[in-house]
Short mmCIF file of C-alpha atoms in Angstrom, two decimals:
data_model
loop_
_atom_site.label_atom_id
_atom_site.label_comp_id
_atom_site.label_asym_id
_atom_site.label_seq_id
_atom_site.Cartn_x
_atom_site.Cartn_y
_atom_site.Cartn_z
CA MET D 298 0.00 0.00 0.00
CA LEU D 299 1.38 3.39 -1.04
CA SER D 300 2.09 5.56 2.01
CA GLY D 301 3.99 8.80 2.50
CA LEU D 302 3.82 12.56 2.19
CA VAL D 303 3.13 14.47 -0.99
CA ILE D 304 4.30 18.09 -1.11
CA VAL D 305 1.91 19.90 -3.44
CA ASP D 306 2.33 23.33 -5.02
CA LYS D 307 -1.31 24.31 -4.63
CA PRO D 308 -2.78 26.27 -7.54
CA GLN D 309 -4.67 29.51 -7.04
CA GLY D 310 -8.44 29.13 -6.84
CA TRP D 311 -8.35 25.62 -5.38
CA THR D 312 -9.41 24.88 -1.81
CA SER D 313 -7.28 22.53 0.25
CA HIS D 314 -10.21 20.09 0.14
CA ASP D 315 -10.18 20.27 -3.68
CA VAL D 316 -6.51 19.24 -3.64
CA VAL D 317 -7.21 16.36 -1.25
CA GLY D 318 -9.97 15.17 -3.59
CA ARG D 319 -7.64 15.27 -6.56
CA MET D 320 -4.95 13.38 -4.64
CA ARG D 321 -7.44 10.67 -3.67
CA ARG D 322 -7.99 10.01 -7.36
CA LEU D 323 -4.28 10.13 -8.23
CA ALA D 324 -3.26 7.84 -5.36
CA GLY D 325 -6.26 5.54 -5.66
CA THR D 326 -7.20 5.80 -1.98
CA ARG D 327 -9.69 7.63 0.19
CA LYS D 328 -7.19 7.94 3.03
CA VAL D 329 -5.66 11.33 2.25
CA GLY D 330 -5.43 14.34 4.55
CA HIS D 331 -3.63 17.68 4.68
CA ALA D 332 -1.50 19.39 7.33
CA GLY D 333 -3.09 22.83 7.50
CA THR D 334 -5.52 24.68 5.25
CA LEU D 335 -4.31 27.10 2.59
CA ASP D 336 -6.83 29.72 1.40
CA PRO D 337 -8.16 29.39 -2.18
CA MET D 338 -6.44 32.66 -3.17
CA ALA D 339 -3.08 31.38 -1.94
CA THR D 340 -0.61 29.15 -3.77
CA GLY D 341 2.33 27.09 -2.61
CA VAL D 342 3.21 24.35 -0.17
CA LEU D 343 0.37 22.09 0.94
CA VAL D 344 1.52 18.93 2.73
CA LEU D 345 -0.65 15.86 2.14
CA GLY D 346 -0.45 12.49 3.85
CA ILE D 347 -1.42 9.27 2.08
CA ASN D 348 -2.65 6.15 3.90
CA LYS D 349 -0.41 5.35 6.90
CA ALA D 350 1.38 8.71 6.67
CA THR D 351 -1.81 10.54 7.66
CA ARG D 352 -0.73 9.64 11.22
CA LEU D 353 2.20 12.05 10.83
CA LEU D 354 0.07 15.05 9.85
CA THR D 355 -0.83 16.03 13.41
CA TYR D 356 2.88 16.66 14.07
CA ILE D 357 3.22 18.84 10.97
CA VAL D 358 0.22 21.11 11.63
CA GLY D 359 1.91 22.88 14.53
CA THR D 360 5.19 23.64 12.73
CA SER D 361 6.17 27.15 11.63
CA LYS D 362 5.24 28.40 8.15
CA THR D 363 6.91 30.80 5.71
CA TYR D 364 5.10 32.94 3.13
CA THR D 365 5.79 35.55 0.49
CA ALA D 366 2.98 38.07 0.20
CA THR D 367 1.89 41.42 -1.19
CA ILE D 368 0.06 43.80 1.14
CA ARG D 369 -1.90 46.70 -0.37
CA LEU D 370 -2.17 49.76 1.86
CA GLY D 371 -5.00 52.24 1.32
CA GLU D 372 -7.87 49.79 0.81
CA THR D 373 -9.86 47.71 3.31
CA THR D 374 -11.87 44.66 2.23
CA ILE D 375 -14.49 42.61 4.02
CA THR D 376 -12.32 39.49 3.83
CA ASP D 377 -8.94 41.20 4.49
CA ASP D 378 -7.80 39.89 1.10
CA ALA D 379 -8.40 40.59 -2.58
CA GLU D 380 -11.34 38.17 -2.82
CA GLY D 381 -13.62 40.45 -0.79
CA GLU D 382 -15.29 43.69 -1.78
CA VAL D 383 -13.55 46.94 -0.88
CA THR D 384 -15.33 48.52 2.07
CA GLU D 385 -13.18 51.60 2.59
CA THR D 386 -10.47 53.54 0.76
CA ARG D 387 -8.03 56.03 2.28
CA THR D 388 -5.11 57.48 0.40
CA ALA D 389 -1.75 56.07 1.43
CA ALA D 390 0.22 58.86 -0.25
CA GLU D 391 1.49 60.23 3.05
CA VAL D 392 2.67 56.87 4.37
CA THR D 393 6.47 56.89 4.35
CA ASP D 394 8.83 53.97 3.96
CA ASP D 395 10.01 54.58 7.53
CA ALA D 396 6.43 54.42 8.80
CA ILE D 397 5.94 51.09 7.02
CA ALA D 398 9.16 49.75 8.57
CA ALA D 399 7.97 50.85 12.03
CA GLY D 400 4.57 49.23 11.47
CA VAL D 401 6.21 45.97 10.42
CA ALA D 402 8.51 46.05 13.47
CA ALA D 403 5.49 46.48 15.76
CA LEU D 404 3.98 43.31 14.31
CA THR D 405 7.14 41.22 14.70
CA GLY D 406 7.70 38.84 17.59
CA PRO D 407 4.99 37.57 19.98
CA ILE D 408 1.72 39.38 19.25
CA GLN D 409 -1.99 39.06 19.94
CA GLN D 410 -3.82 38.60 16.63
CA VAL D 411 -7.55 38.76 15.94
CA PRO D 412 -8.26 36.31 13.08
CA SER D 413 -10.21 37.47 10.06
CA SER D 414 -13.96 37.23 10.63
CA VAL D 415 -14.25 35.15 7.45
CA SER D 416 -11.86 32.49 8.75
CA ALA D 417 -12.83 28.85 9.25
CA ILE D 418 -12.78 29.20 13.04
CA LYS D 419 -15.95 27.80 14.58
CA VAL D 420 -18.25 30.04 16.63
CA ASN D 421 -20.87 28.03 18.56
CA GLY D 422 -20.42 25.13 16.16
CA GLU D 423 -20.63 27.16 12.93
CA ARG D 424 -17.79 28.44 10.78
CA SER D 425 -17.15 32.15 11.25
CA TYR D 426 -17.23 32.81 7.50
CA ALA D 427 -20.69 31.23 7.24
CA ARG D 428 -22.02 33.57 9.92
CA VAL D 429 -20.53 36.58 8.12
CA ARG D 430 -22.07 35.52 4.79
CA SER D 431 -25.47 35.26 6.47
CA GLY D 432 -25.18 38.90 7.51
CA GLU D 433 -24.06 38.41 11.11
CA GLU D 434 -21.35 40.60 12.59
CA VAL D 435 -18.68 38.33 14.04
CA LYS D 436 -15.94 39.38 16.43
CA LEU D 437 -13.34 36.75 17.17
CA ALA D 438 -11.10 36.72 20.23
CA ALA D 439 -7.44 37.60 19.89
CA ARG D 440 -4.99 34.73 20.13
CA PRO D 441 -1.23 34.63 20.69
CA VAL D 442 0.94 34.03 17.64
CA THR D 443 4.61 34.65 16.93
CA ILE D 444 5.97 36.42 13.87
CA HIS D 445 9.53 35.13 13.67
CA ARG D 446 10.42 37.17 10.62
CA PHE D 447 8.63 40.00 8.76
CA ASP D 448 10.90 41.28 5.99
CA VAL D 449 10.00 44.03 3.52
CA HIS D 450 11.49 43.49 0.05
CA SER D 451 9.95 46.28 -1.98
CA ILE D 452 7.52 49.19 -1.68
CA THR D 453 5.63 50.24 -4.82
CA ARG D 454 3.45 53.36 -4.97
CA VAL D 455 0.51 52.83 -7.32
CA ASP D 456 -1.98 55.28 -8.85
CA GLY D 457 0.00 58.33 -7.84
CA GLY D 458 0.60 56.90 -4.38
CA ARG D 459 -3.08 56.45 -3.59
CA VAL D 460 -2.32 52.83 -2.73
CA VAL D 461 0.99 51.27 -1.75
CA ASP D 462 1.96 47.65 -2.47
CA VAL D 463 4.42 46.12 -0.01
CA ASP D 464 6.13 42.83 -0.92
CA VAL D 465 7.13 40.86 2.19
CA THR D 466 8.31 37.53 3.54
CA VAL D 467 6.72 36.30 6.75
CA GLU D 468 7.89 33.39 8.88
CA CYS D 469 5.37 32.68 11.63
CA SER D 470 3.97 30.23 14.11
CA SER D 471 1.10 27.92 13.33
CA GLY D 472 -2.28 29.64 13.54
CA THR D 473 -1.13 32.97 12.12
CA TYR D 474 -3.37 34.63 9.53
CA ILE D 475 -1.32 36.59 6.98
CA ARG D 476 -4.38 38.51 5.80
CA ALA D 477 -4.97 39.61 9.39
CA LEU D 478 -1.35 40.75 9.46
CA ALA D 479 -2.02 42.82 6.31
CA ARG D 480 -5.17 44.28 7.88
CA ASP D 481 -3.36 45.18 11.10
CA LEU D 482 -0.42 46.78 9.28
CA GLY D 483 -2.83 48.98 7.33
CA ASN D 484 -4.88 49.87 10.39
CA GLY D 485 -1.75 50.70 12.36
CA LEU D 486 -0.74 53.13 9.61
CA GLY D 487 -4.22 54.66 9.57
CA VAL D 488 -5.01 53.81 5.95
CA GLY D 489 -6.32 50.23 6.03
CA GLY D 490 -4.85 47.31 4.18
CA HIS D 491 -5.48 43.90 2.69
CA LEU D 492 -3.64 40.99 1.13
CA THR D 493 -3.42 40.82 -2.68
CA ALA D 494 -1.08 37.83 -3.11
CA LEU D 495 0.04 34.95 -0.91
CA ARG D 496 2.40 32.05 -1.55
CA ARG D 497 3.44 29.56 1.11
CA THR D 498 7.07 28.59 0.61
CA GLN D 499 7.70 26.33 3.61
CA VAL D 500 5.84 24.19 6.15
CA GLY D 501 8.17 22.94 8.87
CA PRO D 502 11.04 21.18 7.07
CA TYR D 503 9.15 20.83 3.78
CA SER D 504 9.83 23.51 1.18
CA LEU D 505 8.69 24.72 -2.21
CA ASP D 506 11.76 23.06 -3.73
CA GLN D 507 10.17 19.70 -2.92
CA ALA D 508 6.69 20.67 -4.12
CA ARG D 509 5.12 19.51 -7.37
CA THR D 510 2.14 20.88 -9.24
CA LEU D 511 -0.95 18.72 -9.64
CA GLU D 512 -0.13 18.39 -13.33
CA GLU D 513 3.34 17.08 -12.50
CA LEU D 514 1.93 14.71 -9.90
CA ALA D 515 -0.58 13.37 -12.42
CA GLU D 516 2.37 12.39 -14.63
CA GLU D 517 4.50 11.03 -11.78
CA LEU D 518 3.23 10.69 -8.22
CA ASN D 519 6.21 11.88 -6.18
CA VAL D 520 5.81 10.50 -2.65
CA LEU D 521 8.19 11.20 0.24
CA GLU D 522 8.32 7.89 2.08
CA MET D 523 7.51 7.86 5.77
CA SER D 524 11.04 7.22 7.01
CA LEU D 525 12.43 10.22 5.13
CA ALA D 526 9.46 12.39 6.11
CA ALA D 527 9.87 11.55 9.80
CA ARG D 528 13.65 12.03 9.73
CA ALA D 529 13.18 15.59 8.47
CA LEU D 530 10.33 16.38 10.84
CA MET D 531 11.42 15.04 14.24
CA PRO D 532 14.46 14.28 16.39
CA ASN D 533 15.85 10.90 15.36
CA ARG D 534 16.68 7.88 17.47
CA GLU D 535 18.46 4.84 16.05
CA LEU D 536 17.40 1.58 17.72
CA SER D 537 19.28 -1.65 18.22
CA GLU D 538 17.75 -4.93 17.07
CA GLU D 539 16.66 -5.68 20.64
CA GLU D 540 15.10 -2.24 21.10
CA THR D 541 13.34 -2.56 17.76
CA THR D 542 11.75 -5.82 18.87
CA GLU D 543 10.64 -4.40 22.23
CA ILE D 544 9.13 -1.27 20.67
CA SER D 545 7.42 -3.30 17.92
CA PHE D 546 5.45 -5.02 20.68
CA GLY D 547 4.59 -1.69 22.31
CA ARG D 548 6.99 -2.13 25.21
CA ARG D 549 9.07 0.65 26.70
CA ILE D 550 12.83 0.90 26.42
CA ALA D 551 15.55 3.04 28.00
CA ALA D 552 15.03 6.76 27.62
CA GLY D 553 16.82 8.68 24.90
CA PRO D 554 19.92 10.83 25.46
CA GLY D 555 17.82 13.98 25.83
CA ALA D 556 15.70 12.64 28.71
CA GLY D 557 15.44 15.06 31.61
CA THR D 558 16.42 18.06 29.46
CA PRO D 559 14.33 20.59 27.50
CA SER D 560 15.10 18.54 24.37
CA ALA D 561 13.42 15.41 25.75
CA ALA D 562 10.92 13.75 23.45
CA THR D 563 7.29 14.25 24.49
CA ALA D 564 3.93 12.95 23.32
CA GLU D 565 3.36 16.29 21.56
CA ASN D 566 6.90 16.40 20.12
CA PRO D 567 8.08 12.80 19.88
CA ALA D 568 11.25 11.33 18.48
CA ALA D 569 11.17 9.17 15.38
CA ALA D 570 12.71 5.77 16.13
CA PHE D 571 14.33 3.73 13.37
CA ALA D 572 15.33 0.08 13.10
CA PRO D 573 18.88 -0.80 11.99
CA THR D 574 17.40 -1.30 8.51
CA GLY D 575 16.32 2.37 8.43
CA GLU D 576 12.62 1.53 8.74
CA LEU D 577 10.44 3.82 10.83
CA VAL D 578 9.44 1.72 13.85
CA ALA D 579 7.69 4.12 16.22
CA LEU D 580 7.31 7.61 17.61
CA LEU D 581 8.70 7.76 21.15
CA ALA D 582 8.21 9.98 24.21
CA ASP D 583 10.59 10.02 27.18
CA ALA D 584 9.07 9.40 30.61
CA GLY D 585 11.60 9.36 33.42
CA SER D 586 14.25 6.76 32.71
CA PHE D 587 12.17 5.10 30.02
CA ALA D 588 10.95 5.88 26.51
CA LYS D 589 7.48 4.71 25.65
CA PRO D 590 5.85 4.46 22.22
CA VAL D 591 3.33 7.12 21.25
CA LEU D 592 2.67 5.36 17.96
CA VAL D 593 4.00 1.99 16.80
CA PHE D 594 4.47 0.97 13.19
CA ALA D 595 4.36 -2.71 12.27
CA PRO D 596 6.88 -4.09 9.77
CA GLY D 597 6.04 -3.28 6.19
CA THR D 598 7.44 -4.13 2.77
CA GLY D 599 10.35 -1.72 2.87
CA PRO D 600 11.93 1.29 4.63
CA GLY D 601 9.34 3.76 5.84
CA THR D 602 6.32 1.67 4.89
CA GLY D 603 5.34 0.48 8.36
CA GLN D 604 1.71 0.30 9.33
CA ALA D 605 0.44 2.32 12.29
CA GLN D 606 -1.04 0.20 15.06
#
């Protein structure tokens, strides 16, 4: 059974669910999931898991993300991006490059961010965007996110400076909304703002260099096998033959070298354990002087093809 990760370069206009549906047909299986939604307007890295590798997706969702984006200052939209109608315009002609740099600096590091009201966050069991479309005014609570990097590459003054387009790169924690970042930059400068382009270039260790378009994947289904995917994603632990046998039966073994330190493997951030053959055997968490399996993979037909138990 084919299992592994597929790194897709998502096309504009497709939902993440659309891409999952296409991958189900290409891979010939219903068991396909993704590691974090990408808006229809956005393009770039969308990580999919096939069959047994769907068990790895939960550990990818929380990784940091990197984007390139264009923020337009001087126009506010209902969706905080270019897909929504413009609700307010204010000339950005007086906004200086220094003011933009100061606004970006204020939004770098740990911040409290209010997600866009048309996000997929559920409010009393219903998606926020559905409530907005039905005419309801939705106010979401702020949540902590971290902007690790917010770099400005170019500033272009359009229509005599009435609007200003700012090309940026953003590296951020999971749960960050780039369109909310665009909105908040514009609001902080007093002219409003929204996102006009967004491309995700990295999810955790998986980059755009590894991504393939759906057309390319239709010609050749490029799958990153589970052992390689886990090696890139998590701390690695090489097991002896004896340890491999014990873990394969779900038994605990001696803790890893990082036990008792901040780098210790946990249930939320486990270590990937490999047999001497290179096969992914289990995900391990340290508990005192022992390491116990969080997820065990039974022997498969080759490296990285183990079956989750």
